[in-house]
C-alpha positions as a Markdown table, in Angstrom:
| # | Residue | x | y | z |
|---|---|---|---|---|
| 1 | Met | 35.1 | 42.8 | -14.0 |
| 2 | Met | 31.8 | 44.4 | -13.2 |
| 3 | Gly | 29.1 | 42.0 | -12.2 |
| 4 | Trp | 30.8 | 39.0 | -11.5 |
| 5 | Tyr | 30.8 | 37.3 | -8.1 |
| 6 | Gly | 33.5 | 34.8 | -7.1 |
| 7 | Gly | 35.0 | 32.7 | -9.1 |
| 8 | Gly | 31.8 | 30.8 | -9.8 |
| 9 | Met | 30.7 | 27.1 | -8.3 |
| 10 | Gly | 33.7 | 24.8 | -6.8 |
| 11 | Ala | 33.6 | 20.9 | -7.5 |
| 12 | Gly | 32.3 | 20.9 | -3.8 |
| 13 | Gly | 29.3 | 22.6 | -4.7 |
| 14 | Trp | 28.8 | 20.5 | -8.0 |
| 15 | Val | 29.0 | 17.4 | -5.8 |
| 16 | Leu | 26.2 | 18.7 | -3.6 |
| 17 | Met | 23.4 | 19.9 | -6.8 |
| 18 | Gly | 24.3 | 16.2 | -7.4 |
| 19 | Leu | 23.2 | 14.8 | -4.7 |
| 20 | Phe | 20.6 | 17.4 | -4.5 |
| 21 | Trp | 18.9 | 15.9 | -7.6 |
| 22 | Ile | 19.4 | 12.6 | -6.9 |
| 23 | Ala | 17.8 | 12.9 | -3.3 |
| 24 | Leu | 15.1 | 14.7 | -5.1 |
| 25 | Ile | 13.7 | 12.1 | -8.1 |
| 26 | Ala | 14.7 | 9.3 | -5.7 |
| 27 | Leu | 12.1 | 11.2 | -3.4 |
| 28 | Ile | 9.4 | 11.4 | -6.3 |
| 29 | Ile | 9.9 | 7.8 | -7.8 |
| 30 | Trp | 9.3 | 6.3 | -4.1 |
| 31 | Leu | 6.2 | 8.8 | -3.6 |
| 32 | Val | 4.7 | 7.7 | -6.6 |
| 33 | Val | 4.9 | 4.3 | -6.2 |
| 34 | Arg | 3.8 | 4.3 | -2.7 |
| 35 | Leu | 0.7 | 6.2 | -3.4 |
| 36 | Leu | -0.3 | 4.3 | -6.6 |
| 37 | Pro | -2.3 | 1.4 | -6.1 |
| 38 | Ser | -0.6 | -2.1 | -6.3 |
| 39 | Thr | -2.0 | -5.1 | -6.7 |
| 40 | Ser | 1.5 | -6.8 | -5.3 |
| 41 | Arg | 1.0 | -5.9 | -2.1 |
| 42 | Gly | -1.8 | -6.1 | 0.4 |
| 43 | Gly | -2.4 | -9.9 | -0.3 |
| 44 | Ser | -4.9 | -11.2 | -2.5 |
| 45 | Thr | -5.5 | -10.6 | -6.1 |
| 46 | Pro | -8.3 | -9.1 | -7.3 |
| 47 | Thr | -9.4 | -12.8 | -9.1 |
| 48 | Gln | -8.3 | -14.3 | -6.3 |
| 49 | Gly | -11.1 | -12.6 | -4.1 |
| 50 | Ala | -13.5 | -13.1 | -7.0 |
| 51 | Gln | -13.1 | -16.9 | -6.5 |
| 52 | Asp | -13.4 | -16.7 | -2.7 |
| 53 | Ser | -16.8 | -17.5 | -1.1 |
| 54 | Pro | -17.8 | -14.8 | 1.9 |
| 55 | Leu | -17.8 | -17.8 | 3.9 |
| 56 | Glu | -14.5 | -18.2 | 3.3 |
| 57 | Ile | -13.5 | -14.5 | 3.7 |
| 58 | Leu | -15.3 | -14.4 | 7.0 |
| 59 | Asp | -13.0 | -17.2 | 8.0 |
| 60 | Arg | -9.7 | -15.6 | 6.9 |
| 61 | Arg | -10.7 | -11.9 | 8.8 |
| 62 | Leu | -11.4 | -14.2 | 11.7 |
| 63 | Ala | -7.9 | -15.8 | 11.5 |
| 64 | Arg | -6.2 | -12.3 | 11.0 |
| 65 | Gly | -7.8 | -11.1 | 13.7 |
| 66 | Glu | -9.4 | -8.5 | 12.1 |
| 67 | Ile | -13.0 | -9.2 | 13.7 |
| 68 | Asp | -13.3 | -11.0 | 17.0 |
| 69 | Leu | -15.0 | -14.3 | 17.5 |
| 70 | Glu | -18.7 | -12.4 | 18.2 |
| 71 | Thr | -18.6 | -10.5 | 15.5 |
| 72 | Tyr | -17.5 | -13.6 | 13.5 |
| 73 | Gln | -20.5 | -15.6 | 15.1 |
| 74 | Val | -23.1 | -13.1 | 14.1 |
| 75 | His | -21.8 | -12.4 | 10.8 |
| 76 | Arg | -21.4 | -16.4 | 10.0 |
| 77 | Ala | -24.9 | -16.8 | 11.2 |
| 78 | Ala | -26.6 | -14.0 | 9.0 |
| 79 | Leu | -24.7 | -15.2 | 6.2 |
| 80 | Ile | -26.0 | -18.9 | 6.2 |
| 81 | Ala | -30.0 | -17.4 | 6.7 |
| 82 | Ala | -29.0 | -15.3 | 3.6 |
| 83 | Arg | -28.5 | -19.1 | 1.3 |
| 84 | Gly | -31.6 | -20.6 | 3.4 |
| 85 | Gly | -28.9 | -22.8 | 5.9 |
| 86 | Ala | -26.7 | -24.0 | 2.8 |
| 87 | Arg | -23.3 | -24.8 | 4.4 |
């Protein structure tokens, strides 16, 4: 028979092709989940962040180590001055 090469794909080829497609689909799903923003990751929900005062947010940032003590004190003084000395 002319134009025919070999006996087609064997069982091993079908298994490898199936594993390739499963891995490709899993990779696409992982990338979509990883790249889309999620409220479950990252700590606070948007409604929780809206209820916190600026001083509470500043306190939390210091506790997490995001800012040092000097930065904390400068920002805290600025927030208290902007409020007119409240708290």
